[in-house]
Coordinates of C-alpha atoms and ligand atoms in Angstrom, one line a residue:
Chain A
M5 CA 0.0 0.0 0.0
S6 CA 1.9 3.0 -1.2
D7 CA 1.5 6.3 -3.0
K8 CA 3.2 6.6 -6.4
R9 CA 3.3 10.2 -7.4
A10 CA 3.4 11.7 -10.9
A11 CA 3.5 15.5 -11.5
A12 CA 1.5 17.2 -14.2
P13 CA 3.4 19.7 -16.4
D14 CA 2.8 23.4 -16.2
R15 CA 0.5 23.4 -19.3
L16 CA -1.2 20.0 -19.8
T17 CA -2.0 19.8 -23.5
E18 CA -1.8 17.3 -26.2
S19 CA 2.0 17.5 -26.6
T20 CA 3.0 17.8 -22.9
G21 CA 0.8 14.9 -22.0
H22 CA 3.5 12.5 -23.0
D23 CA 5.5 13.8 -20.0
L24 CA 2.7 12.8 -17.7
L25 CA 2.5 9.4 -19.4
R26 CA 6.2 8.8 -19.0
A27 CA 6.1 9.8 -15.3
V28 CA 3.3 7.3 -14.7
K29 CA 4.9 4.5 -16.7
A30 CA 8.1 5.0 -14.6
H31 CA 6.2 3.5 -11.7
D32 CA 5.6 -0.2 -11.3
L33 CA 1.9 0.1 -10.3
G34 CA 0.4 -2.9 -8.4
R35 CA -2.8 -3.9 -6.8
D36 CA -2.5 -2.0 -3.6
D37 CA -0.9 1.2 -4.9
T38 CA -2.5 4.6 -5.4
L39 CA -1.4 6.7 -8.3
V40 CA -1.3 10.3 -7.1
L41 CA -1.5 12.8 -9.9
D42 CA 0.0 16.0 -8.6
F43 CA -1.4 19.1 -10.3
A44 CA 0.2 21.6 -8.0
G45 CA 2.6 22.7 -10.7
C46 CA -0.1 22.8 -13.5
S47 CA -1.6 26.1 -14.4
F48 CA -3.6 25.3 -17.5
M49 CA -5.1 22.3 -19.2
D50 CA -7.4 21.7 -22.1
S51 CA -9.6 18.8 -23.4
R52 CA -6.7 16.9 -24.8
G53 CA -4.9 17.3 -21.6
G54 CA -8.0 15.9 -20.0
A55 CA -7.9 12.9 -22.4
W56 CA -4.3 12.3 -21.2
V57 CA -5.5 12.2 -17.6
G58 CA -8.1 9.7 -18.7
R59 CA -5.5 7.6 -20.4
V60 CA -3.1 7.4 -17.4
A61 CA -6.0 6.8 -15.1
E62 CA -6.9 3.8 -17.3
I63 CA -3.4 2.5 -17.1
A64 CA -3.5 2.7 -13.3
R65 CA -6.9 1.1 -13.1
S66 CA -6.0 -1.8 -15.3
A67 CA -3.1 -2.5 -13.0
G68 CA -5.5 -2.6 -10.1
A69 CA -4.3 0.7 -8.6
D70 CA -6.4 3.6 -7.3
V71 CA -6.2 7.1 -8.7
R72 CA -6.2 10.2 -6.7
I73 CA -5.8 13.8 -8.0
E74 CA -4.5 16.5 -5.8
G75 CA -3.0 20.0 -5.7
Q76 CA -5.2 21.3 -8.5
Q77 CA -6.1 25.0 -8.4
G78 CA -7.6 27.8 -10.6
Q79 CA -8.5 26.9 -14.1
V80 CA -7.2 23.4 -13.7
A81 CA -9.4 22.7 -10.7
D82 CA -12.4 24.0 -12.5
F83 CA -11.6 22.0 -15.6
L84 CA -11.1 18.8 -13.7
E85 CA -14.3 19.3 -12.0
M86 CA -16.1 19.9 -15.3
I87 CA -14.8 16.7 -16.9
G88 CA -14.9 14.7 -13.6
P89 CA -17.4 12.0 -14.6
G90 CA -15.4 11.3 -17.8
L91 CA -12.4 10.3 -15.9
T92 CA -13.9 8.2 -13.1
T93 CA -16.2 6.1 -15.3
A94 CA -14.4 3.1 -16.8
V95 CA -14.6 2.7 -20.6
T96 CA -17.7 0.8 -21.4
P97 CA -16.7 -2.4 -23.2
R98 CA -17.8 -3.0 -26.7
P99 CA -20.5 -5.6 -27.0
K100 CA -18.9 -9.0 -27.7
P101 CA -19.5 -10.7 -31.0
M102 CA -21.5 -13.9 -30.9
G103 CA -20.1 -17.4 -31.0
L104 CA -20.9 -19.8 -33.9
V105 CA -23.6 -21.8 -32.2
E106 CA -25.3 -18.7 -30.9
R107 CA -25.2 -17.2 -34.3
I108 CA -26.8 -20.2 -36.0
C109 CA -29.6 -20.2 -33.4
D110 CA -30.0 -16.5 -33.8
T111 CA -30.2 -16.8 -37.6
T112 CA -32.8 -19.6 -37.4
V113 CA -34.9 -17.6 -35.0
Q114 CA -34.7 -14.5 -37.2
V115 CA -35.7 -16.5 -40.3
V116 CA -38.7 -18.0 -38.6
K117 CA -39.7 -14.6 -37.2
E118 CA -39.3 -13.0 -40.6
A119 CA -41.5 -15.6 -42.2
G120 CA -44.1 -14.9 -39.6
Q121 CA -43.9 -11.2 -40.2
I122 CA -44.3 -11.7 -44.0
A123 CA -47.3 -14.0 -43.4
E124 CA -48.9 -11.4 -41.2
L125 CA -48.3 -8.7 -43.8
V126 CA -49.8 -10.9 -46.5
F127 CA -53.0 -11.6 -44.5
D128 CA -53.3 -8.0 -43.5
A129 CA -53.0 -6.7 -47.0
L130 CA -55.3 -9.3 -48.4
Y131 CA -57.9 -8.4 -45.8
W132 CA -57.7 -4.7 -46.7
L133 CA -57.8 -5.5 -50.4
I134 CA -60.5 -8.1 -50.6
I135 CA -62.6 -8.2 -47.4
A136 CA -62.5 -4.7 -46.0
P137 CA -64.2 -3.0 -49.0
F138 CA -67.2 -5.2 -48.5
E139 CA -67.4 -4.2 -44.9
G140 CA -67.6 -0.6 -46.0
R141 CA -64.0 0.3 -45.1
G142 CA -62.4 2.1 -48.0
F143 CA -59.8 1.0 -50.5
R144 CA -57.7 3.9 -51.6
W145 CA -58.5 4.2 -55.3
D146 CA -56.6 7.5 -55.7
S147 CA -53.4 6.0 -54.5
F148 CA -54.1 3.0 -56.6
T149 CA -54.2 5.1 -59.8
T150 CA -51.1 7.0 -59.0
E151 CA -49.2 3.8 -58.2
L152 CA -50.5 2.1 -61.3
Y153 CA -49.2 5.0 -63.4
E154 CA -45.9 5.0 -61.6
M155 CA -45.4 1.2 -61.6
G156 CA -47.0 0.3 -64.9
V157 CA -47.2 3.1 -67.4
R158 CA -43.8 4.5 -66.6
A159 CA -42.1 1.1 -66.9
V160 CA -43.5 0.4 -70.4
R161 CA -40.7 2.0 -72.3
I162 CA -37.7 0.4 -70.5
N163 CA -39.5 -2.9 -70.3
C164 CA -40.2 -3.0 -74.1
L165 CA -36.7 -2.0 -74.9
M166 CA -35.2 -4.7 -72.6
N167 CA -37.4 -7.5 -74.0
F168 CA -36.8 -6.4 -77.6
L169 CA -33.1 -6.5 -77.1
L170 CA -33.3 -9.9 -75.4
G171 CA -35.4 -11.3 -78.2
L172 CA -32.8 -10.0 -80.7
T173 CA -30.0 -11.6 -78.7
I174 CA -31.7 -15.0 -78.4
A175 CA -32.5 -15.0 -82.1
M176 CA -28.9 -14.1 -82.9
M177 CA -27.4 -16.8 -80.7
S178 CA -29.7 -19.6 -81.7
A179 CA -29.5 -18.7 -85.4
A180 CA -25.8 -19.3 -85.3
Q181 CA -26.5 -22.9 -84.2
L182 CA -29.5 -23.7 -86.3
R183 CA -28.3 -22.1 -89.5
S184 CA -25.7 -24.7 -90.1
L185 CA -28.5 -27.4 -90.1
G186 CA -30.6 -25.3 -92.4
L187 CA -33.2 -25.0 -89.7
D188 CA -33.0 -21.3 -89.0
I189 CA -36.8 -20.7 -89.4
Y190 CA -37.2 -22.6 -86.1
V191 CA -35.6 -19.7 -84.4
A192 CA -39.1 -18.2 -84.6
D193 CA -40.5 -21.2 -82.6
L194 CA -37.7 -21.0 -80.1
V195 CA -38.1 -17.3 -79.5
V196 CA -41.9 -17.4 -79.1
I197 CA -41.9 -20.4 -76.8
G198 CA -39.0 -19.1 -74.8
F199 CA -40.6 -15.7 -74.3
A200 CA -44.1 -16.9 -73.6
R201 CA -43.1 -19.3 -70.9
E202 CA -40.0 -17.9 -69.5
L203 CA -37.9 -15.0 -70.8
A204 CA -40.5 -12.2 -70.8
V205 CA -41.5 -13.2 -67.3
I206 CA -38.0 -13.1 -66.0
M207 CA -36.9 -10.1 -67.8
T208 CA -40.0 -8.1 -66.8
G209 CA -39.5 -9.4 -63.2
V210 CA -36.0 -8.1 -63.1
V211 CA -37.0 -4.7 -64.5
V212 CA -39.9 -4.3 -62.1
A213 CA -37.9 -5.6 -59.1
A214 CA -35.2 -3.1 -59.8
R215 CA -37.6 -0.2 -60.5
T216 CA -40.6 -0.8 -58.3
G217 CA -39.3 -3.2 -55.7
A218 CA -36.4 -0.9 -54.8
A219 CA -38.7 2.1 -54.9
I220 CA -41.2 0.5 -52.5
T221 CA -38.5 -0.5 -50.0
A222 CA -36.8 2.9 -50.1
E223 CA -40.0 4.8 -49.7
L224 CA -41.4 2.7 -46.8
A225 CA -38.0 2.5 -45.1
N226 CA -37.6 6.3 -45.3
M227 CA -41.1 6.7 -44.0
K228 CA -40.2 4.4 -41.1
V229 CA -37.0 6.3 -40.3
Q230 CA -38.7 9.7 -40.4
E231 CA -41.4 8.4 -38.1
E232 CA -44.0 8.9 -40.8
I233 CA -45.2 5.3 -40.3
D234 CA -45.6 6.0 -36.6
A235 CA -47.5 9.1 -37.5
L236 CA -49.9 7.1 -39.7
N237 CA -50.5 4.5 -37.0
G238 CA -50.9 7.4 -34.5
M239 CA -53.7 8.8 -36.5
G240 CA -55.4 5.4 -36.4
L241 CA -54.6 4.7 -40.0
N242 CA -53.5 1.3 -41.1
V243 CA -50.2 0.9 -43.0
S244 CA -51.5 -2.1 -44.9
Q245 CA -54.6 -0.2 -45.9
Y246 CA -52.9 3.0 -46.7
L247 CA -49.7 1.8 -48.3
V248 CA -49.5 -1.9 -49.0
A249 CA -52.9 -2.8 -50.4
P250 CA -52.9 -0.1 -53.2
K251 CA -49.4 -1.0 -54.2
L252 CA -50.4 -4.7 -54.3
L253 CA -53.4 -4.2 -56.5
S254 CA -51.6 -1.9 -58.9
L255 CA -48.7 -4.2 -59.4
V256 CA -50.9 -7.3 -59.7
V257 CA -52.6 -5.4 -62.5
A258 CA -49.6 -3.9 -64.1
M259 CA -47.2 -6.8 -64.0
P260 CA -49.1 -9.3 -66.2
C261 CA -49.7 -6.4 -68.7
L262 CA -46.0 -5.6 -68.7
T263 CA -45.2 -9.2 -69.1
A264 CA -47.6 -9.6 -72.0
L265 CA -46.1 -6.6 -73.6
G266 CA -42.6 -8.1 -73.0
M267 CA -43.6 -11.3 -74.8
V268 CA -44.7 -9.3 -77.9
M269 CA -41.6 -7.2 -77.8
G270 CA -39.4 -10.3 -77.5
V271 CA -41.0 -11.9 -80.4
L272 CA -40.7 -8.7 -82.4
G273 CA -37.0 -8.6 -81.5
G274 CA -36.6 -12.1 -82.9
A275 CA -38.6 -11.3 -85.9
F276 CA -36.5 -8.3 -86.6
W277 CA -33.4 -10.5 -86.8
G278 CA -35.2 -13.2 -88.7
T279 CA -36.5 -10.8 -91.4
V280 CA -33.6 -8.4 -91.7
V281 CA -30.6 -10.6 -91.3
L282 CA -31.8 -14.2 -91.9
D283 CA -33.9 -12.9 -94.9
H284 CA -37.2 -14.7 -94.1
R285 CA -40.4 -13.1 -95.2
M286 CA -42.4 -11.6 -92.4
E287 CA -45.5 -13.7 -93.1
V288 CA -43.6 -16.9 -93.0
W289 CA -41.9 -15.9 -89.8
M290 CA -45.1 -14.9 -88.1
D291 CA -46.9 -18.1 -89.3
H292 CA -44.2 -20.1 -87.6
T293 CA -44.4 -18.0 -84.5
L294 CA -48.2 -18.3 -84.2
A295 CA -48.2 -22.0 -84.9
A296 CA -45.6 -22.7 -82.3
A297 CA -47.0 -21.0 -79.3
T298 CA -50.2 -22.2 -77.6
I299 CA -52.4 -20.2 -75.3
D300 CA -51.2 -22.4 -72.5
D301 CA -47.7 -21.2 -72.9
V302 CA -48.8 -17.6 -72.6
M303 CA -51.0 -18.4 -69.6
Q304 CA -48.2 -20.1 -67.9
G305 CA -46.1 -16.9 -68.2
L306 CA -48.9 -14.7 -67.1
I307 CA -49.7 -16.8 -64.0
K308 CA -46.0 -16.7 -63.0
S309 CA -45.9 -12.9 -63.4
F310 CA -48.9 -12.7 -61.1
F311 CA -47.0 -14.5 -58.4
F312 CA -43.9 -12.3 -59.1
A313 CA -46.0 -9.2 -58.6
N314 CA -47.0 -10.4 -55.2
V315 CA -43.5 -11.3 -54.3
I316 CA -42.2 -7.9 -55.2
V317 CA -44.8 -6.0 -53.3
F318 CA -44.6 -8.1 -50.1
V319 CA -40.8 -8.4 -50.1
G320 CA -40.5 -4.7 -50.7
C321 CA -43.0 -3.6 -48.1
H322 CA -41.7 -6.1 -45.5
N323 CA -38.1 -5.0 -45.9
G324 CA -39.0 -1.3 -45.9
L325 CA -41.0 -1.6 -42.7
R326 CA -38.4 -3.5 -40.7
V327 CA -35.6 -1.1 -41.4
T328 CA -33.3 0.0 -38.5
G329 CA -30.3 2.2 -38.5
G330 CA -31.3 5.3 -40.4
S331 CA -30.1 6.2 -43.8
R332 CA -27.6 3.3 -44.0
G333 CA -30.4 1.0 -43.1
V334 CA -32.5 2.3 -45.9
G335 CA -29.7 1.4 -48.4
L336 CA -29.1 -2.0 -46.9
M337 CA -32.8 -2.9 -46.9
T338 CA -33.3 -1.8 -50.5
T339 CA -30.4 -3.9 -51.6
R340 CA -31.7 -6.8 -49.6
A341 CA -35.2 -6.4 -51.1
V342 CA -34.0 -6.5 -54.7
V343 CA -31.8 -9.5 -54.0
M344 CA -34.6 -11.3 -52.3
D345 CA -37.0 -10.5 -55.1
I346 CA -34.8 -11.9 -57.8
F347 CA -34.0 -15.0 -55.7
A348 CA -37.6 -15.7 -54.9
M349 CA -38.6 -15.2 -58.6
V350 CA -36.0 -17.8 -59.7
V351 CA -37.2 -20.2 -57.0
I352 CA -40.9 -19.8 -58.0
D353 CA -39.9 -20.2 -61.6
M354 CA -38.1 -23.4 -60.8
A355 CA -41.1 -24.7 -58.8
F356 CA -43.4 -24.1 -61.8
A357 CA -41.0 -25.9 -64.1
A358 CA -40.9 -28.9 -61.7
L359 CA -44.6 -28.9 -61.3
L360 CA -45.1 -29.0 -65.1
Y361 CA -42.5 -31.7 -65.5
Y362 CA -43.6 -34.1 -62.8
V363 CA -47.3 -33.5 -62.3
L364 CA -48.9 -32.2 -65.5
E365 CA -47.0 -34.1 -68.2
Chain B
M3 CA -5.3 38.6 -36.6
T4 CA -5.7 40.9 -33.7
E5 CA -6.4 39.2 -30.4
D6 CA -9.2 41.5 -29.3
G7 CA -10.8 42.3 -32.7
P8 CA -14.1 40.6 -33.5
I9 CA -13.7 36.9 -34.4
I10 CA -16.6 37.0 -36.7
E11 CA -17.9 39.9 -38.7
V12 CA -21.0 39.8 -40.9
R13 CA -21.5 42.8 -43.2
G14 CA -24.6 43.6 -45.3
L15 CA -25.5 40.0 -45.6
E16 CA -28.4 39.1 -48.0
A17 CA -29.7 35.6 -48.4
R18 CA -32.2 34.2 -50.8
Y19 CA -33.9 30.9 -51.5
G20 CA -34.7 31.3 -55.2
D21 CA -36.6 34.5 -55.4
V22 CA -37.5 34.7 -51.8
C23 CA -35.3 37.1 -49.8
V24 CA -34.8 35.5 -46.4
L25 CA -32.2 37.8 -44.9
S26 CA -31.5 41.4 -45.9
D27 CA -28.7 43.7 -44.9
V28 CA -27.7 41.8 -41.7
S29 CA -24.6 43.3 -40.1
F30 CA -23.1 42.5 -36.8
S31 CA -19.9 41.2 -35.2
V32 CA -19.1 38.6 -32.6
K33 CA -16.3 39.2 -30.1
R34 CA -13.7 36.6 -29.2
G35 CA -14.8 34.5 -26.3
E36 CA -18.3 35.7 -25.9
V37 CA -21.6 33.9 -26.0
F38 CA -23.6 35.4 -28.7
V39 CA -27.2 34.5 -29.1
I40 CA -29.4 34.8 -32.2
L41 CA -33.1 35.3 -31.4
G42 CA -36.2 35.5 -33.4
A43 CA -39.5 33.9 -34.2
S44 CA -39.7 30.6 -35.9
G45 CA -39.0 30.8 -39.6
C46 CA -37.4 34.2 -39.4
G47 CA -34.1 33.0 -40.9
K48 CA -31.9 32.0 -37.9
T49 CA -30.8 28.7 -39.3
T50 CA -30.2 30.3 -42.6
L51 CA -28.0 32.9 -40.9
L52 CA -25.9 30.2 -39.2
K53 CA -25.5 28.4 -42.5
H54 CA -24.1 31.5 -44.1
M55 CA -21.8 32.2 -41.1
T56 CA -20.4 28.7 -41.4
G57 CA -19.9 28.8 -45.1
L58 CA -22.5 26.1 -45.8
M59 CA -24.3 28.6 -48.0
L60 CA -23.0 31.6 -49.9
P61 CA -24.7 35.0 -49.6
T62 CA -26.2 36.8 -52.6
A63 CA -24.7 40.0 -51.2
G64 CA -22.4 41.0 -48.3
C65 CA -19.7 39.1 -46.7
V66 CA -18.8 37.0 -43.6
I67 CA -15.3 37.6 -42.1
H68 CA -14.0 34.8 -39.9
D69 CA -10.9 35.7 -38.0
G70 CA -9.8 38.1 -40.7
T71 CA -10.6 35.9 -43.6
D72 CA -13.6 36.6 -45.9
L73 CA -15.5 33.3 -46.2
T74 CA -17.2 34.4 -49.4
Q75 CA -13.8 34.9 -51.2
L76 CA -12.4 31.5 -50.3
D77 CA -12.2 28.6 -52.8
E78 CA -13.5 25.2 -51.8
D79 CA -10.3 24.0 -50.2
G80 CA -9.7 27.2 -48.3
L81 CA -13.3 27.0 -47.0
A82 CA -12.9 23.4 -45.9
L83 CA -9.7 24.2 -44.1
L84 CA -11.4 27.1 -42.3
Q85 CA -14.5 25.0 -41.4
R86 CA -12.2 22.7 -39.4
E87 CA -11.8 25.6 -37.1
I88 CA -15.5 25.7 -36.3
G89 CA -17.9 23.3 -34.7
I90 CA -21.5 23.1 -35.8
A91 CA -24.3 21.3 -34.0
F92 CA -27.3 21.2 -36.2
Q93 CA -30.9 21.6 -35.2
S94 CA -31.7 17.9 -35.6
G95 CA -28.4 16.4 -34.4
A96 CA -27.4 15.2 -37.9
L97 CA -25.5 12.2 -36.7
F98 CA -24.1 9.7 -39.1
N99 CA -26.4 6.7 -38.8
S100 CA -24.0 4.1 -39.8
M101 CA -21.6 4.8 -37.0
T102 CA -21.9 4.5 -33.3
V103 CA -22.1 7.6 -31.2
G104 CA -18.5 7.3 -30.2
E105 CA -17.4 6.9 -33.8
N106 CA -19.4 10.0 -34.7
V107 CA -17.6 12.0 -32.1
A108 CA -14.2 10.6 -33.2
M109 CA -14.8 11.3 -36.8
P110 CA -13.6 14.9 -37.1
L111 CA -10.5 13.9 -35.0
R112 CA -9.7 10.9 -37.1
E113 CA -10.4 12.5 -40.5
F114 CA -8.2 15.4 -40.0
R115 CA -5.6 13.5 -37.9
L116 CA -5.8 16.2 -35.3
V117 CA -5.0 14.0 -32.4
D118 CA -2.8 11.2 -31.5
E119 CA -4.7 8.0 -32.4
E120 CA -4.3 6.5 -29.0
L121 CA -5.7 9.5 -27.3
I122 CA -8.9 9.5 -29.3
P123 CA -10.9 7.0 -27.2
Y124 CA -10.2 9.0 -24.1
L125 CA -11.1 12.3 -25.7
V126 CA -14.3 10.8 -27.1
R127 CA -15.2 9.6 -23.6
L128 CA -14.4 13.0 -22.1
K129 CA -16.6 14.8 -24.7
L130 CA -19.5 12.3 -24.3
S131 CA -19.4 12.6 -20.5
L132 CA -19.5 16.4 -20.8
V133 CA -22.9 16.0 -22.4
G134 CA -23.9 13.1 -20.1
L135 CA -23.7 10.4 -22.7
A136 CA -20.8 8.3 -21.5
D137 CA -23.0 5.2 -21.5
A138 CA -24.1 5.6 -25.1
E139 CA -20.7 5.4 -26.7
H140 CA -21.2 2.1 -28.5
R141 CA -24.8 2.6 -29.4
L142 CA -26.1 3.6 -32.8
P143 CA -27.8 6.9 -33.2
D144 CA -30.9 5.1 -34.3
A145 CA -31.3 3.7 -30.7
L146 CA -31.1 7.1 -29.0
S147 CA -33.9 9.5 -28.1
G148 CA -34.2 12.9 -29.8
G149 CA -32.6 14.8 -27.0
M150 CA -29.8 12.2 -26.7
R151 CA -29.1 12.6 -30.4
K152 CA -28.9 16.3 -30.0
R153 CA -26.4 16.0 -27.2
A154 CA -24.3 13.6 -29.2
G155 CA -24.4 16.2 -32.0
L156 CA -23.1 18.8 -29.5
A157 CA -20.3 16.4 -28.4
R158 CA -19.3 16.0 -32.0
A159 CA -19.3 19.7 -32.7
M160 CA -16.9 20.2 -29.8
A161 CA -14.8 17.1 -30.4
A162 CA -11.8 18.9 -32.0
D163 CA -11.9 21.8 -29.6
P164 CA -12.7 24.4 -32.2
P165 CA -12.3 28.0 -31.2
V166 CA -15.8 28.8 -32.4
V167 CA -18.8 26.7 -31.9
Y168 CA -22.2 27.2 -33.5
F169 CA -25.3 25.7 -31.9
D170 CA -28.7 25.6 -33.5
E171 CA -31.2 25.4 -30.7
P172 CA -29.1 23.2 -28.4
S173 CA -31.6 23.0 -25.6
A174 CA -34.8 22.6 -27.6
G175 CA -36.3 19.3 -26.7
L176 CA -34.2 18.9 -23.6
D177 CA -35.6 18.7 -20.1
P178 CA -34.9 21.7 -17.8
I179 CA -32.2 19.9 -15.8
T180 CA -30.2 18.8 -18.9
A181 CA -30.7 22.2 -20.5
A182 CA -29.4 23.9 -17.4
G183 CA -26.5 21.6 -17.4
L184 CA -25.8 22.5 -20.9
D185 CA -25.9 26.2 -20.1
E186 CA -23.3 25.6 -17.3
L187 CA -21.2 23.6 -19.7
I188 CA -21.2 26.4 -22.3
L189 CA -20.2 28.9 -19.6
S190 CA -17.4 26.7 -18.3
L191 CA -16.0 26.1 -21.8
R192 CA -16.1 29.8 -22.6
H193 CA -14.5 30.6 -19.3
L194 CA -11.9 27.8 -19.2
L195 CA -10.9 27.5 -22.8
G196 CA -12.0 30.8 -24.2
I197 CA -14.3 29.2 -26.8
T198 CA -16.7 31.6 -28.7
F199 CA -20.3 30.4 -28.9
V200 CA -22.9 31.5 -31.4
I201 CA -26.2 30.1 -30.3
V202 CA -29.7 30.1 -31.7
T203 CA -32.1 29.7 -28.9
H204 CA -35.6 30.6 -27.7
E205 CA -35.2 29.7 -24.0
L206 CA -35.6 32.9 -22.1
D207 CA -34.0 31.6 -18.9
S208 CA -31.1 30.2 -20.8
I209 CA -30.6 33.5 -22.7
K210 CA -30.5 35.4 -19.4
R211 CA -28.1 33.0 -17.9
I212 CA -25.5 32.6 -20.7
A213 CA -25.8 35.3 -23.2
D214 CA -23.4 38.2 -23.4
R215 CA -24.9 39.8 -26.5
A216 CA -27.9 39.1 -28.6
L217 CA -29.0 39.7 -32.2
M218 CA -32.7 39.6 -32.9
L219 CA -34.1 39.0 -36.3
D220 CA -37.6 39.7 -37.5
R221 CA -38.6 38.6 -41.0
G222 CA -35.0 38.7 -42.1
V223 CA -34.0 42.1 -40.8
V224 CA -32.1 42.9 -37.6
T225 CA -34.5 44.5 -35.0
F226 CA -32.0 44.5 -32.2
L227 CA -28.3 44.1 -31.5
G228 CA -26.8 44.7 -28.1
T229 CA -26.2 43.2 -24.7
I230 CA -28.8 41.2 -22.9
D231 CA -29.4 43.9 -20.3
E232 CA -30.1 46.4 -23.1
A233 CA -32.4 43.9 -24.8
M234 CA -34.5 43.5 -21.7
A235 CA -34.6 47.3 -21.2
S236 CA -35.4 47.9 -24.8
D237 CA -38.5 49.8 -25.8
N238 CA -38.7 48.1 -29.2
E239 CA -42.1 46.6 -29.4
R240 CA -41.0 43.3 -31.0
V241 CA -38.2 42.8 -28.5
R242 CA -40.4 43.5 -25.5
Q243 CA -43.0 41.1 -26.9
F244 CA -40.3 38.4 -27.1
F245 CA -39.0 38.8 -23.6
E246 CA -42.5 39.2 -22.1
R247 CA -43.7 36.2 -24.0
R248 CA -46.7 38.0 -25.5
P249 CA -48.5 36.7 -28.5
D250 CA -49.3 38.8 -31.5
E251 CA -52.1 41.4 -31.2
Y252 CA -54.5 39.7 -33.5
I253 CA -54.3 36.6 -31.3
M254 CA -54.8 38.7 -28.1
H255 CA -58.0 40.1 -29.5
R256 CA -59.4 36.9 -30.7
N257 CA -62.5 35.9 -28.7
I258 CA -62.6 32.3 -27.6
Ligands
LIG3 N1 -34.5 25.1 -48.6 C1 -35.3 26.1 -48.6 N2 -36.0 26.5 -49.7 C2 -36.8 27.6 -49.6 N3 -37.1 28.3 -48.5 C3 -36.5 27.9 -47.4 C4 -35.6 26.8 -47.3 N4 -35.1 26.7 -46.1 C5 -35.7 27.6 -45.4 N5 -36.6 28.4 -46.1 C6 -37.4 29.5 -45.7 O1 -36.5 30.5 -45.1 C7 -37.0 31.1 -44.0 C8 -36.0 31.0 -42.8 O2 -35.8 29.6 -42.5 P1 -34.9 29.2 -41.3 O3 -34.7 27.7 -41.4 O4 -33.6 30.0 -41.4 O5 -35.8 29.6 -40.1 P2 -35.4 29.6 -38.5 O6 -35.3 30.9 -38.1 O7 -34.2 28.7 -38.3 O8 -36.7 28.9 -38.0 P3 -36.9 27.8 -36.7 O9 -36.8 28.6 -35.5 O10 -38.2 27.3 -36.9 O11 -35.8 26.8 -36.9 C9 -38.3 30.3 -43.7 O12 -39.4 31.2 -44.0 C10 -38.3 29.1 -44.6 O13 -39.6 28.9 -45.1
LIG4 MG1 -33.9 26.8 -37.5

């Protein structure tokens, strides 16, 4: 049990703090010691000097020693009093990262929870969309029309262009193979079947996920961060009624239309290649096209696009509403929503293919 | 740079948002080491004035002279360098959401390499405990209350010990105890380190306690400039109304 003294310099600032540190380090501090910081010779200190005091106090504390400050006067005494709590409280430790098992359990719990939340959102939105209007509780038609314009009409141009270019590409690539066999007219069949069943659906899905899906998440997440969602709830308004249901209905309407348009544009892209480069007559090409595709193929595509619309709205709203962490959270959730959209679409697509392969054929 | 000249001088400042003139012909100076408050009704242009004084916005006419340098004449780099000399706490806190509170406070220190890296955690802790947030160091801003965010914003503004600190309504939304603590902190820092404070505030008690001089704006023009004692003795109708906490006439005469 002994006092180990260290004298503070005349002006304790950032640069002179090293002297104090050296004086403290010269002592071999142990469990029963008390580090006495002698401020008798110190006439001025600033915040960085204060940080030095915190630093040497930490050194003493980690060695198990006590810290006492004495001899302070004038500005230094006032300053030490002002920062007092900052020196006496120990540094709060960072929260420890989780172990592997803990992390796996945590992830599982999160996934189950999230599935529950999505299910709740789905039921809620369907209630407000289908049942509530019959009970005399309003559906927001005005917001439905603005959303329909935003999600549907304004996506037409980019969606047409993308599908046209994809149709062109597919025709180009398959023609290279089929031409050597003299079968290049079958490119027409290939393009139309591909687009009706699969390509238009996926391409439109990607376009809409990137446009609308991202927009939905960013909008709702920002509303959540700015407490606008709380404000809605606080007025007794329901988020599902106000935001989710109109978006759901408008995308469910818009998406199959966009997909149908995508099919037409894809076929036109193929036809462009077939007539301009492969030198087939337009009538021949179109006869082949129409003979190859059945209404079932088109229906299959449109049904899938209906499911995709649901996925995009629910995934988007869900991710937007569960945002935490302010502006960065908004970015993370938007990314997550688009990735989830595309993943879910591919899985649904695969499930359809499996269904057709094993059950219906 | 004379030691006792004004640290900030605003001359004939005019500010516009598009066609709307928000400030016109505002002139005043702030002395070194004083607490200068800017008063005025909501929407009269106080935040706009602060943004011009800190170089975040450029005036359409007039100039702002900070320690002998005209802010309006500086290029981007010069302005950035000068802005390191000032601390700004915004009305809403304006913390970076992706960082913990402690990282927010450490940010100006780290970015400008102002302080020895190993000293930073202690300086951060010191600043946070000054505003009573020592426990919140590792929390994200998202998980703080509005008042806590505001205090964290103050800690960040003061992190690098700037000689001039601007506060936009530091005590709005704080309880009287915390607000009073903040007043004392401002007085201590002014007294112990000679920091100059420019503060926008509406709290009458706080103004009486801390302010040396005051500027009062009314719809973008200066209605009063002088010491607090002068302000309270002023016979300007608008100033008296402010200090006596009287509503406008038309509201007084409204029958309920
Ligand atoms: N970005 C902007 N564009 C157009 N006008 C603006 C903008 N920001 C502020 N204004 C207008 O300028 C005026 C002054 O705004 P300012 O934010 O400076 O007010 P204030 O005095 O800080 O008010 P408060 O006490 O409510 O914070 C207001 O009338 C406001 O409507
Ligand atoms: Mg303001």
